[in-house]
Coordinates of C-alpha atoms in Angstrom, one line a residue:
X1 CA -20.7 97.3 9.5
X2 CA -18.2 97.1 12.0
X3 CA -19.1 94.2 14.6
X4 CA -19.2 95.5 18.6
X5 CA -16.4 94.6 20.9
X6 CA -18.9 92.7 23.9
X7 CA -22.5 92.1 24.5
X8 CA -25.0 94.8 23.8
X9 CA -28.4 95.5 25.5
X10 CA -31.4 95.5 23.7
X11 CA -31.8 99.1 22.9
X12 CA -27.9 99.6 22.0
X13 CA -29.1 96.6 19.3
X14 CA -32.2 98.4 18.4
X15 CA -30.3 102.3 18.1
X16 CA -27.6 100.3 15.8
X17 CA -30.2 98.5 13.7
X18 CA -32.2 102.1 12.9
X19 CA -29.0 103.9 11.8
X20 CA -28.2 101.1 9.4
X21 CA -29.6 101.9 5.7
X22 CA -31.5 98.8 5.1
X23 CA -32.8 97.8 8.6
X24 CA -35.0 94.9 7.0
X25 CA -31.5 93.2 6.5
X26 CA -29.5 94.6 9.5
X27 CA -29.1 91.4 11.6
X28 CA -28.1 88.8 8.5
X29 CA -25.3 91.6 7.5
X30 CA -24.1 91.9 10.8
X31 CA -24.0 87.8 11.4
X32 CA -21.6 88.4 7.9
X33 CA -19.8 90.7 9.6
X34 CA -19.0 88.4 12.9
X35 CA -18.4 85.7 10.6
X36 CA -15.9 87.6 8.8
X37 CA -14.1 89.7 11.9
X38 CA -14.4 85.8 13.8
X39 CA -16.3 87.6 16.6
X40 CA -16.3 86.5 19.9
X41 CA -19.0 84.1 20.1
X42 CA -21.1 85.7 23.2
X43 CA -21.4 89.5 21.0
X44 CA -23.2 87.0 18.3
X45 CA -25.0 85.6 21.0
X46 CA -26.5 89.0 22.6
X47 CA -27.9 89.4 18.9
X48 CA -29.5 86.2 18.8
X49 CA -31.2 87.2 22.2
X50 CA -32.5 90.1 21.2
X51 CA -33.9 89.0 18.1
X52 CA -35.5 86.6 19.4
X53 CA -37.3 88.6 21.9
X54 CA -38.0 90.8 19.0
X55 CA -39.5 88.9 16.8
X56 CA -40.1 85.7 19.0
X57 CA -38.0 83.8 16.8
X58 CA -35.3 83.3 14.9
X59 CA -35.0 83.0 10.9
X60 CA -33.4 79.7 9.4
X61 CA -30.8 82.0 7.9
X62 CA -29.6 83.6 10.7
X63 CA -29.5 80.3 12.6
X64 CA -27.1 79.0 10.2
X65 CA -24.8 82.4 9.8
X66 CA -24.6 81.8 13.6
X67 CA -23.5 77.9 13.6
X68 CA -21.0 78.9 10.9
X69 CA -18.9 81.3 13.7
X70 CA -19.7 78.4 16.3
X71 CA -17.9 75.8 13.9
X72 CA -15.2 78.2 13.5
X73 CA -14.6 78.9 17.2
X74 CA -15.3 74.8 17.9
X75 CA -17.8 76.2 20.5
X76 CA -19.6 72.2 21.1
X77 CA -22.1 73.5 23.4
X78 CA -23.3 76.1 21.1
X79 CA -23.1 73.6 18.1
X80 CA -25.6 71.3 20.0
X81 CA -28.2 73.7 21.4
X82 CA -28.5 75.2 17.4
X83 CA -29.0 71.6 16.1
X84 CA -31.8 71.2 18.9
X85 CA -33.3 74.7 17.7
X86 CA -33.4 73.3 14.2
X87 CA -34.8 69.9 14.9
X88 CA -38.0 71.2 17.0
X89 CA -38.4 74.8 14.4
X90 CA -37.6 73.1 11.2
X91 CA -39.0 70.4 8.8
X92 CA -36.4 70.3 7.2
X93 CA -32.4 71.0 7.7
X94 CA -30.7 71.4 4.2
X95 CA -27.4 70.4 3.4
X96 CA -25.4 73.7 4.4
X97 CA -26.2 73.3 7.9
X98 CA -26.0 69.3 8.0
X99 CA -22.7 70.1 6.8
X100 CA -21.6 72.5 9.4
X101 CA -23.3 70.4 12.1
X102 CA -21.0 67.2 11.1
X103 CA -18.4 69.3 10.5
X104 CA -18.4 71.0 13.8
X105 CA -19.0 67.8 15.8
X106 CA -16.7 65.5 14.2
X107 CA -13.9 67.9 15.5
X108 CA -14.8 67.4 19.0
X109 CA -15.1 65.1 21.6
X110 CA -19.0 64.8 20.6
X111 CA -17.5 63.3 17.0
X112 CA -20.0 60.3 17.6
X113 CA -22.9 62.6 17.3
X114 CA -21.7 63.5 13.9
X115 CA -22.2 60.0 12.8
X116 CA -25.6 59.6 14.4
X117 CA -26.4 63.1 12.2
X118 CA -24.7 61.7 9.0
X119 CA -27.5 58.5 9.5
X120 CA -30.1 61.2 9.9
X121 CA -28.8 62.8 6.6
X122 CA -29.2 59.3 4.7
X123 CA -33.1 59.3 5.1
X124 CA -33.3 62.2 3.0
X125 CA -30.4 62.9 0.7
X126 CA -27.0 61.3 -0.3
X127 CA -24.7 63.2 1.9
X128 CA -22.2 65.4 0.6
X129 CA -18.3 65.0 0.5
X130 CA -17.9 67.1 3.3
X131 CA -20.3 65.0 5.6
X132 CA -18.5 61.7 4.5
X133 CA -15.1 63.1 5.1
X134 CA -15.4 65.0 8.4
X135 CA -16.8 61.6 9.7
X136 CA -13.8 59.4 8.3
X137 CA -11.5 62.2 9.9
X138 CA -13.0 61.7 13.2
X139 CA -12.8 58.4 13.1
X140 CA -9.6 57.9 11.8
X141 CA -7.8 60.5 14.5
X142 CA -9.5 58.0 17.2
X143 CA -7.7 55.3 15.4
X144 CA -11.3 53.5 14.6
X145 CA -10.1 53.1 11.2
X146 CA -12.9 49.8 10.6
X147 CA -15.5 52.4 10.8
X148 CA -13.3 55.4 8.8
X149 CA -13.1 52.3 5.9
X150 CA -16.8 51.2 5.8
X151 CA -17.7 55.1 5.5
X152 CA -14.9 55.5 2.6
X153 CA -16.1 52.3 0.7
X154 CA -19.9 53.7 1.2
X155 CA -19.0 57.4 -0.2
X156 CA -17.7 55.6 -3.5
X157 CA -20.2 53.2 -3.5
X158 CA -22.4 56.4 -3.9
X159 CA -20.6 58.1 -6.6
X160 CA -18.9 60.7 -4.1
X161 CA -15.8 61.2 -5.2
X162 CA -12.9 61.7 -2.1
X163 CA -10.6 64.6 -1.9
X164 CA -6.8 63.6 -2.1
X165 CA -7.1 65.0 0.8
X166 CA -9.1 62.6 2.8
X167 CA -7.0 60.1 0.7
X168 CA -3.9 61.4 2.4
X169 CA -5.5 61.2 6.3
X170 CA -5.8 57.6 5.8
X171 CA -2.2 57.0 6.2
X172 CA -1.3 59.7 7.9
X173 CA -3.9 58.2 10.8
X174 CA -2.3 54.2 10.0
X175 CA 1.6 54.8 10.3
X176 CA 2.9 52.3 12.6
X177 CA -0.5 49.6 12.5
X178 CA 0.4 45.7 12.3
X179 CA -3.2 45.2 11.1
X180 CA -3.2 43.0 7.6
X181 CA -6.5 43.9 6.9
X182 CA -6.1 47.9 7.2
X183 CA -2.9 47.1 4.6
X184 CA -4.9 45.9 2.3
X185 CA -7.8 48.6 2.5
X186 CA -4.9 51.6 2.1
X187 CA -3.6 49.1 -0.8
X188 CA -7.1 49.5 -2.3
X189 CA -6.3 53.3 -2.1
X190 CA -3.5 53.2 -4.0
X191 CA -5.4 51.5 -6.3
X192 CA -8.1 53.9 -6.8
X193 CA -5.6 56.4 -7.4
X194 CA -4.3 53.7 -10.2
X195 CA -8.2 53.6 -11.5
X196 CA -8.4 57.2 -12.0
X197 CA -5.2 58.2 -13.2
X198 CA -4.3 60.3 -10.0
X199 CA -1.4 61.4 -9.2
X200 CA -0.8 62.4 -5.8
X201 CA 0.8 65.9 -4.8
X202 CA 4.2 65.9 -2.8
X203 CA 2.9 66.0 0.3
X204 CA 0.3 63.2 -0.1
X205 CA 3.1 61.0 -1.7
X206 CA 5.3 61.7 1.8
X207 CA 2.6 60.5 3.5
X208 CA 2.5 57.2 1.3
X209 CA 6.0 56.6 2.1
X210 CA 6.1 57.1 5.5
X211 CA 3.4 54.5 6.1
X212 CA 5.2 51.8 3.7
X213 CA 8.2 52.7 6.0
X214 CA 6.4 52.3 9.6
X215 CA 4.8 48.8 9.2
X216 CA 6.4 46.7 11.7
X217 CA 8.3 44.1 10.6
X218 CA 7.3 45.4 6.5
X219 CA 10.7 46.2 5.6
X220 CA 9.7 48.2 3.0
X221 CA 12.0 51.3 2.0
X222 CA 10.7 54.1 -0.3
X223 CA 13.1 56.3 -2.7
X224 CA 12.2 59.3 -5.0
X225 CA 13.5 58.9 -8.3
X226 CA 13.3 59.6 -11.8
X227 CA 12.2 56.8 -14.1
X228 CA 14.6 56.5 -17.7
X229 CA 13.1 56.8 -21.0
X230 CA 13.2 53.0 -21.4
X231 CA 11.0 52.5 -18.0
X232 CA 13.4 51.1 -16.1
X233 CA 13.7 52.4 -12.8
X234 CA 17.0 53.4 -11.5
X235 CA 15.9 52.0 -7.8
X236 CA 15.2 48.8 -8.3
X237 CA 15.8 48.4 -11.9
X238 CA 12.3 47.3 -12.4
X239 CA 10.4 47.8 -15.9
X240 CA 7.0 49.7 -16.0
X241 CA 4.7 48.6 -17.7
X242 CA 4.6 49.4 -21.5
X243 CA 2.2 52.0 -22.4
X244 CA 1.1 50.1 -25.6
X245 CA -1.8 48.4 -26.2
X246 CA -1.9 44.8 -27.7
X247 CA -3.3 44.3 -30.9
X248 CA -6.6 42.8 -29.4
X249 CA -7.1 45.7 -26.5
X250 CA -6.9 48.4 -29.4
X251 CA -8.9 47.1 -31.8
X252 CA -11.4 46.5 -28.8
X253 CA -11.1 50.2 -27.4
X254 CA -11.0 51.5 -31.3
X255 CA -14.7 49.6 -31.9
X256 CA -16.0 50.4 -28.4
X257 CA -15.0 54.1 -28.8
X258 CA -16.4 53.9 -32.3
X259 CA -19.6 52.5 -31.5
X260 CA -20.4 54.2 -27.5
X261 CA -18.7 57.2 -28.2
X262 CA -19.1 58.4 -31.1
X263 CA -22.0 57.0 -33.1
X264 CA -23.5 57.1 -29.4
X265 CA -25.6 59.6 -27.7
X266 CA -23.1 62.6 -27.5
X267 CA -21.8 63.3 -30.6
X268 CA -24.3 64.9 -32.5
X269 CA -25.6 67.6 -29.8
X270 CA -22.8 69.8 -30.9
X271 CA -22.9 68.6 -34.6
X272 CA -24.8 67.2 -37.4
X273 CA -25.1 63.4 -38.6
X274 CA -24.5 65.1 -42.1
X275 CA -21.6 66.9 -41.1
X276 CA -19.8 64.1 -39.5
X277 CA -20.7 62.1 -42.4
X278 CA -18.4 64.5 -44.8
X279 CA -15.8 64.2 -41.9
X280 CA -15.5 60.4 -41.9
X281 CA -15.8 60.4 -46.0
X282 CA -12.7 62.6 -46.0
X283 CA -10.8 60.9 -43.4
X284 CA -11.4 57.6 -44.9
X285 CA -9.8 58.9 -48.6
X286 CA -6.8 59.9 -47.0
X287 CA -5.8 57.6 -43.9
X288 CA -3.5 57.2 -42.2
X289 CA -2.2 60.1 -40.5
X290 CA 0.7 60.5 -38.3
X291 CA -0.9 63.2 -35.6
X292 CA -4.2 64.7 -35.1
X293 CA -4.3 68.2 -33.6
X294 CA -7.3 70.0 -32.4
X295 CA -6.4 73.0 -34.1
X296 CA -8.9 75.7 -31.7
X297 CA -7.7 73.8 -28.8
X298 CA -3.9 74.5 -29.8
X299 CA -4.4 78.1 -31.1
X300 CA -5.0 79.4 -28.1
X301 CA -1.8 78.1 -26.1
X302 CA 0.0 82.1 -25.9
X303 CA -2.8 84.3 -25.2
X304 CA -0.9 87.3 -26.7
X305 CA 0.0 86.0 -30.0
X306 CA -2.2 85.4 -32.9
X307 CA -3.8 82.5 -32.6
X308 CA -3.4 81.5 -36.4
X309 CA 0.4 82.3 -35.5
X310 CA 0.0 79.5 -32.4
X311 CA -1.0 76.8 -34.9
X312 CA 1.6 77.8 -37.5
X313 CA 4.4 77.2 -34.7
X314 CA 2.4 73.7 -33.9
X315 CA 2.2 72.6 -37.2
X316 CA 6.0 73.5 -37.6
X317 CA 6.8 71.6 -35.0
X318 CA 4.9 69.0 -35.6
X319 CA 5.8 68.4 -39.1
X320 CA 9.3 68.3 -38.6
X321 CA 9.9 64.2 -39.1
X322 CA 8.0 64.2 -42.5
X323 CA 4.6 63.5 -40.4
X324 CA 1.2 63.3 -41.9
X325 CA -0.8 65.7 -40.0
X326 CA -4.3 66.1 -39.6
X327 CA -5.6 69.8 -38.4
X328 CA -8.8 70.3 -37.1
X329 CA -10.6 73.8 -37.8
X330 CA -13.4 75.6 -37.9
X331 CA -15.0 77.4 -40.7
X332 CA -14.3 80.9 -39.1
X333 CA -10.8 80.2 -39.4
X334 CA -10.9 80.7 -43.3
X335 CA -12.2 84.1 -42.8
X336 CA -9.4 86.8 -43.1
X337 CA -9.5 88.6 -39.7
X338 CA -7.0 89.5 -37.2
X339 CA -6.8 86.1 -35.6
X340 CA -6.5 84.3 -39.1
X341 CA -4.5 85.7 -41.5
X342 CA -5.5 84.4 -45.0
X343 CA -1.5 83.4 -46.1
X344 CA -0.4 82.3 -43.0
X345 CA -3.8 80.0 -43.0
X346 CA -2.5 79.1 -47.2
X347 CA 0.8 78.4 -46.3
X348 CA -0.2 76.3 -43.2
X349 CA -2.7 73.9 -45.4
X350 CA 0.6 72.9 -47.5
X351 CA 1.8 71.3 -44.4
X352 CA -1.2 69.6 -43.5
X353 CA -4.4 68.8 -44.0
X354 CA -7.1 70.5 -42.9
X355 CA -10.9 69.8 -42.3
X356 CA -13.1 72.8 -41.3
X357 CA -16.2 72.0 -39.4
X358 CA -18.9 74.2 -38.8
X359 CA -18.4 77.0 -36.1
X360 CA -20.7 75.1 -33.3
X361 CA -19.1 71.6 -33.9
X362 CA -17.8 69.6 -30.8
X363 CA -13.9 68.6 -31.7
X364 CA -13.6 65.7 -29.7
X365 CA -15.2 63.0 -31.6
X366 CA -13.9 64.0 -34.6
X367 CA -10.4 63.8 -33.5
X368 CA -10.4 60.3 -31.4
X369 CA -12.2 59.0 -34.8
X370 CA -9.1 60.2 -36.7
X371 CA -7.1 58.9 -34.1
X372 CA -8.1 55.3 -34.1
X373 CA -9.2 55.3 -37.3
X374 CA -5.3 56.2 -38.6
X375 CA -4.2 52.9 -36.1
X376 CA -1.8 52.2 -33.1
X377 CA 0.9 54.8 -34.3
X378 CA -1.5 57.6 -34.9
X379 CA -0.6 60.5 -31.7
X380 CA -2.9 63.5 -31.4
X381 CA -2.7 67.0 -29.6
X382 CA -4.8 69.0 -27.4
X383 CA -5.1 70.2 -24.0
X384 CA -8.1 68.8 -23.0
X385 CA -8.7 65.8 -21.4
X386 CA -10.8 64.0 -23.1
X387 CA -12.9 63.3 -19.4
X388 CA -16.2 63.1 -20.6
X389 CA -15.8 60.6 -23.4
X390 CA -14.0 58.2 -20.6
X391 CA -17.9 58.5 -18.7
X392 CA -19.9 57.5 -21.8
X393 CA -17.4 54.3 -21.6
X394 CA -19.9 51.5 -20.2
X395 CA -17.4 49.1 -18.0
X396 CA -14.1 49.9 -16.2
X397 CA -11.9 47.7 -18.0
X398 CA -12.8 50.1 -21.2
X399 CA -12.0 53.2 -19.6
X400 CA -9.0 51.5 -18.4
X401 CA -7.7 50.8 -21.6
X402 CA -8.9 54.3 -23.2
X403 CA -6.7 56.2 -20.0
X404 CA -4.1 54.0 -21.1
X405 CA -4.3 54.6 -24.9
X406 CA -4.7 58.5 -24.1
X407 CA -1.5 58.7 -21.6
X408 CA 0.2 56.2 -24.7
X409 CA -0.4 58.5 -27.3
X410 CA -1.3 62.6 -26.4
X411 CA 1.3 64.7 -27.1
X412 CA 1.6 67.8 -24.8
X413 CA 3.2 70.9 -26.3
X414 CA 4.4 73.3 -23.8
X415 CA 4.9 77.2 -24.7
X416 CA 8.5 78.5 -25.0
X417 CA 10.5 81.8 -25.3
X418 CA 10.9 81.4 -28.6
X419 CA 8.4 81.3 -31.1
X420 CA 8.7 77.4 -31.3
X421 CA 6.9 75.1 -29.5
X422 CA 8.6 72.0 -27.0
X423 CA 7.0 69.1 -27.6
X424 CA 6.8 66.7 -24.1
X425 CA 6.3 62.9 -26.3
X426 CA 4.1 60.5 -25.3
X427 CA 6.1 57.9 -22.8
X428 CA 6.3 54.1 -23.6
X429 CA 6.0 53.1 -20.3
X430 CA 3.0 53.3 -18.7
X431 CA 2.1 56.6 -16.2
X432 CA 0.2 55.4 -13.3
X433 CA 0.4 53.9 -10.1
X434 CA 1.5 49.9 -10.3
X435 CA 2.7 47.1 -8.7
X436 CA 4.2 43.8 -8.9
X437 CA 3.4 42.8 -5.0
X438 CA 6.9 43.3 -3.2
X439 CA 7.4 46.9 -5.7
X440 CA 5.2 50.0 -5.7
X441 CA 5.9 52.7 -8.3
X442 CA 3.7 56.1 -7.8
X443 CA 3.7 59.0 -10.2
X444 CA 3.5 62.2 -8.1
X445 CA 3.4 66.2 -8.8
X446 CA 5.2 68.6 -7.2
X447 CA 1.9 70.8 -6.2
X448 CA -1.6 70.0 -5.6
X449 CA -4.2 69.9 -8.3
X450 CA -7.3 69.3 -7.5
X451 CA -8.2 69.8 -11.1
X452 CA -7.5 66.7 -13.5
X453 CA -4.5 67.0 -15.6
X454 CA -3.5 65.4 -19.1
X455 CA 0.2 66.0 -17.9
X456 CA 1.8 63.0 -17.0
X457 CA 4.3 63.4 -13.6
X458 CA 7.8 63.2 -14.1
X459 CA 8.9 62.4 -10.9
X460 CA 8.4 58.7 -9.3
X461 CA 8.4 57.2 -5.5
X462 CA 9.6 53.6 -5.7
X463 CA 8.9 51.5 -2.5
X464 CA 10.2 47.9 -2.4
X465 CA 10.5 45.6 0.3
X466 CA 13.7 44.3 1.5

């Protein structure tokens, strides 16, 4: 339905409403229809008035479809007559509307409001990301950045995790601040990003370097740069860190992984105790291997080719240095069909060796076990990222060290033209965010993703102080 120009009268509502097909559902398309065509906010209104003459009140639903176009069109007022609607009709207020409310309000001069809501929010529910950061926006564009901090530091404490996004606003809203302690709060963010292995986008990373730049007095100067295979950077010829781990932290992380992972609570939902059983029998009588590649994961990298074609390029590839190569398959793949052609499949298991698990059989486990099992050299391949194993990982200095050990030793192949395959190595110095105090060095992409990524950056920002 097309939404009217102005106001309407009751009956014009009423003649509109009977020539619609479903009139039980008129008023709630209509609402979608304002929504969508951003309708001036006193049309939406006239509806409102007569519905609730109508009926002599109005649904939750409709209330809701109406805040959305007042948060839209910033229309305060509005915002603030709904929310008293709500409180006096309503029990309860889910977390749709709390969201619009905050939202709404924290983008006006009303933005305290929005905190006195999210407080309201806290009696009955943990408040979503979009509550958290609308309020740390507000505060941080009225340069209360105290308050944005303690709301940042609570989100986490709740398991809420921030959009880079909200990351970015803090210094965007702290260039040109003498304050020590707000330096070492957007420190601490850097940090985080350190923690999680994530690497900013472009425009996040200006951001970063324009608040290093505009501390009074800071002296520090930011360059973009690419660091050299050694891990030296070409700035300020500083050395990374070495992505290897000591003798001590792998043989820690190998028995941690071993024992939480693996023999923990996850492994068998997607496989047997029987069948891993047979798995570690056969690794065992033929360690160590060079590289361990999740063979479904990599037969599926070019979408038009045969798949059993995709791992023949890998393993060719792969094999290349005299490597001892593990491939991990699945039963199906033994069957001649037109994804796995029964000579390509013979020819490939000369190269390799191959176990086949059964068809429902989670991958993962059985390919860190490999890993680890075959010690500190052993690489692997797939395009996963491994994210849930890092969760069953109890403390942080584990998960730490697992990151470290995956970005150390996943190899990434990347399609080509051709039919081969470009392998992208695993890098010796160490891909994250890091620090020696007067240095920063921060891995950044070119684009956004807010989707984790096993692809390490190429591109670094050094910052150093003068």
């Amino acid at each position: 339905v097309q939404p009217p120009e102005k106001p309407l009268l009751a009956e014009e509502w009423n003649k509109l409403r009977e020539d619609f097909q479903s009139p039980e559902i008129f008023e709630e398309v209509m609402l979608n229809s304002m929504i969508r065509c951003n309708s001036p906010i006193d049309v939406a209104k006239s509806l409102l008035t007569h519905l609730a003459k109508r009926n002599g009140d109005i649904a939750y639903n409709v209330l809701v479809k109406y805040l959305t176009l007042c948060v839209r069109q910033g229309q305060v007022s509005e915002i603030c007559d709904v929310y008293d609607i709500m409180k006096v009709r309503f029990k309860i207020i889910e977390s749709g509307a709390y969201n619009l409310l905050i939202k709404g309000l924290s983008n006006s001069d009303q933005w305290r409001m929005a905190l006195t809501l999210l407080e309201e929010v806290k009696k009955v529910m943990i408040p979503s990301r979009t509550c958290y950061e609308s309020c740390i926006k507000a505060a941080s564009r009225h340069q209360e950045m105290k308050l944005a901090f303690e709301l940042y530091d609570e989100m986490l404490a709740k398991d809420v995790v921030p959009t880079l996004d909200v990351l970015q606003s803090f210094f965007d809203f702290s260039r040109g601040m003498k304050d020590a302690e707000l330096q070492k709060e957007l420190f601490g963010i850097l940090l985080y990003l350190r923690e999680n292995q994530i690497y900013p986008h472009k425009t996040f990373m200006r951001s970063i370097k324009l608040w290093f730049e505009s501390i009074p007095g800071g002296n520090w100067r930011g360059h973009l740069t690419n660091i050299k295979h050694s891990g030296q950077c070409p700035v300020c010829n500083h050395q990374l860190e070495d992505s290897n781990l000591t003798e001590e932290e792998y043989s820690n992380l190998s028995k941690r992984i071993i024992k939480d992972v693996i023999h923990g609570t996850d492994t068998f939902r997607k496989t047997t105790p029987q069948e891993f059983e047979a798995f570690q029998t056969f690794v065992e009588n033929r360690l160590p291997f060079d590289i361990v590649i999740d063979g479904l994961n990599v037969s599926h990298i070019k979408p038009r080719k045969m798949q059993c074609e995709n791992l023949f390029d890998a393993v060719n590839c792969l094999a290349k240095e005299n490597a001892r190569l593990l491939v991990l398959g699945r039963k199906h793949m033994l069957v001649n069909s037109s994804n796995w052609k029964r000579e390509i499949m013979t020819e490939m298991q000369n190269k390799a060796d191959f176990f086949f698990a059964e068809n429902i059989s989670e991958d993962d486990a059985f390919l860190l076990y490999a890993t680890l099992r075959s010690g500190k050299h052993c690489k692997f391949v797939t395009r996963d990222f491994l994210r849930d194993h890092k969760a069953c990982l109890p403390d942080s200095l584990t998960r730490h060290l697992f990151r470290k050990w995956q970005r150390g030793h996943q190899i990434v192949l990347k399609k080509c033209f051709s039919s081969v395959f470009s392998q992208q190595p695993a890098f010796c110095y160490d891909c994250v965010v890091q620090t020696t105090g007067d240095t920063w060095h921060i891995p950044y992409k070119d684009v956004f993703e807010e989707k984790y990524s096993y692809q390490v950056p190429r591109k670094w920002l050094c910052i150093q102080q003068k």
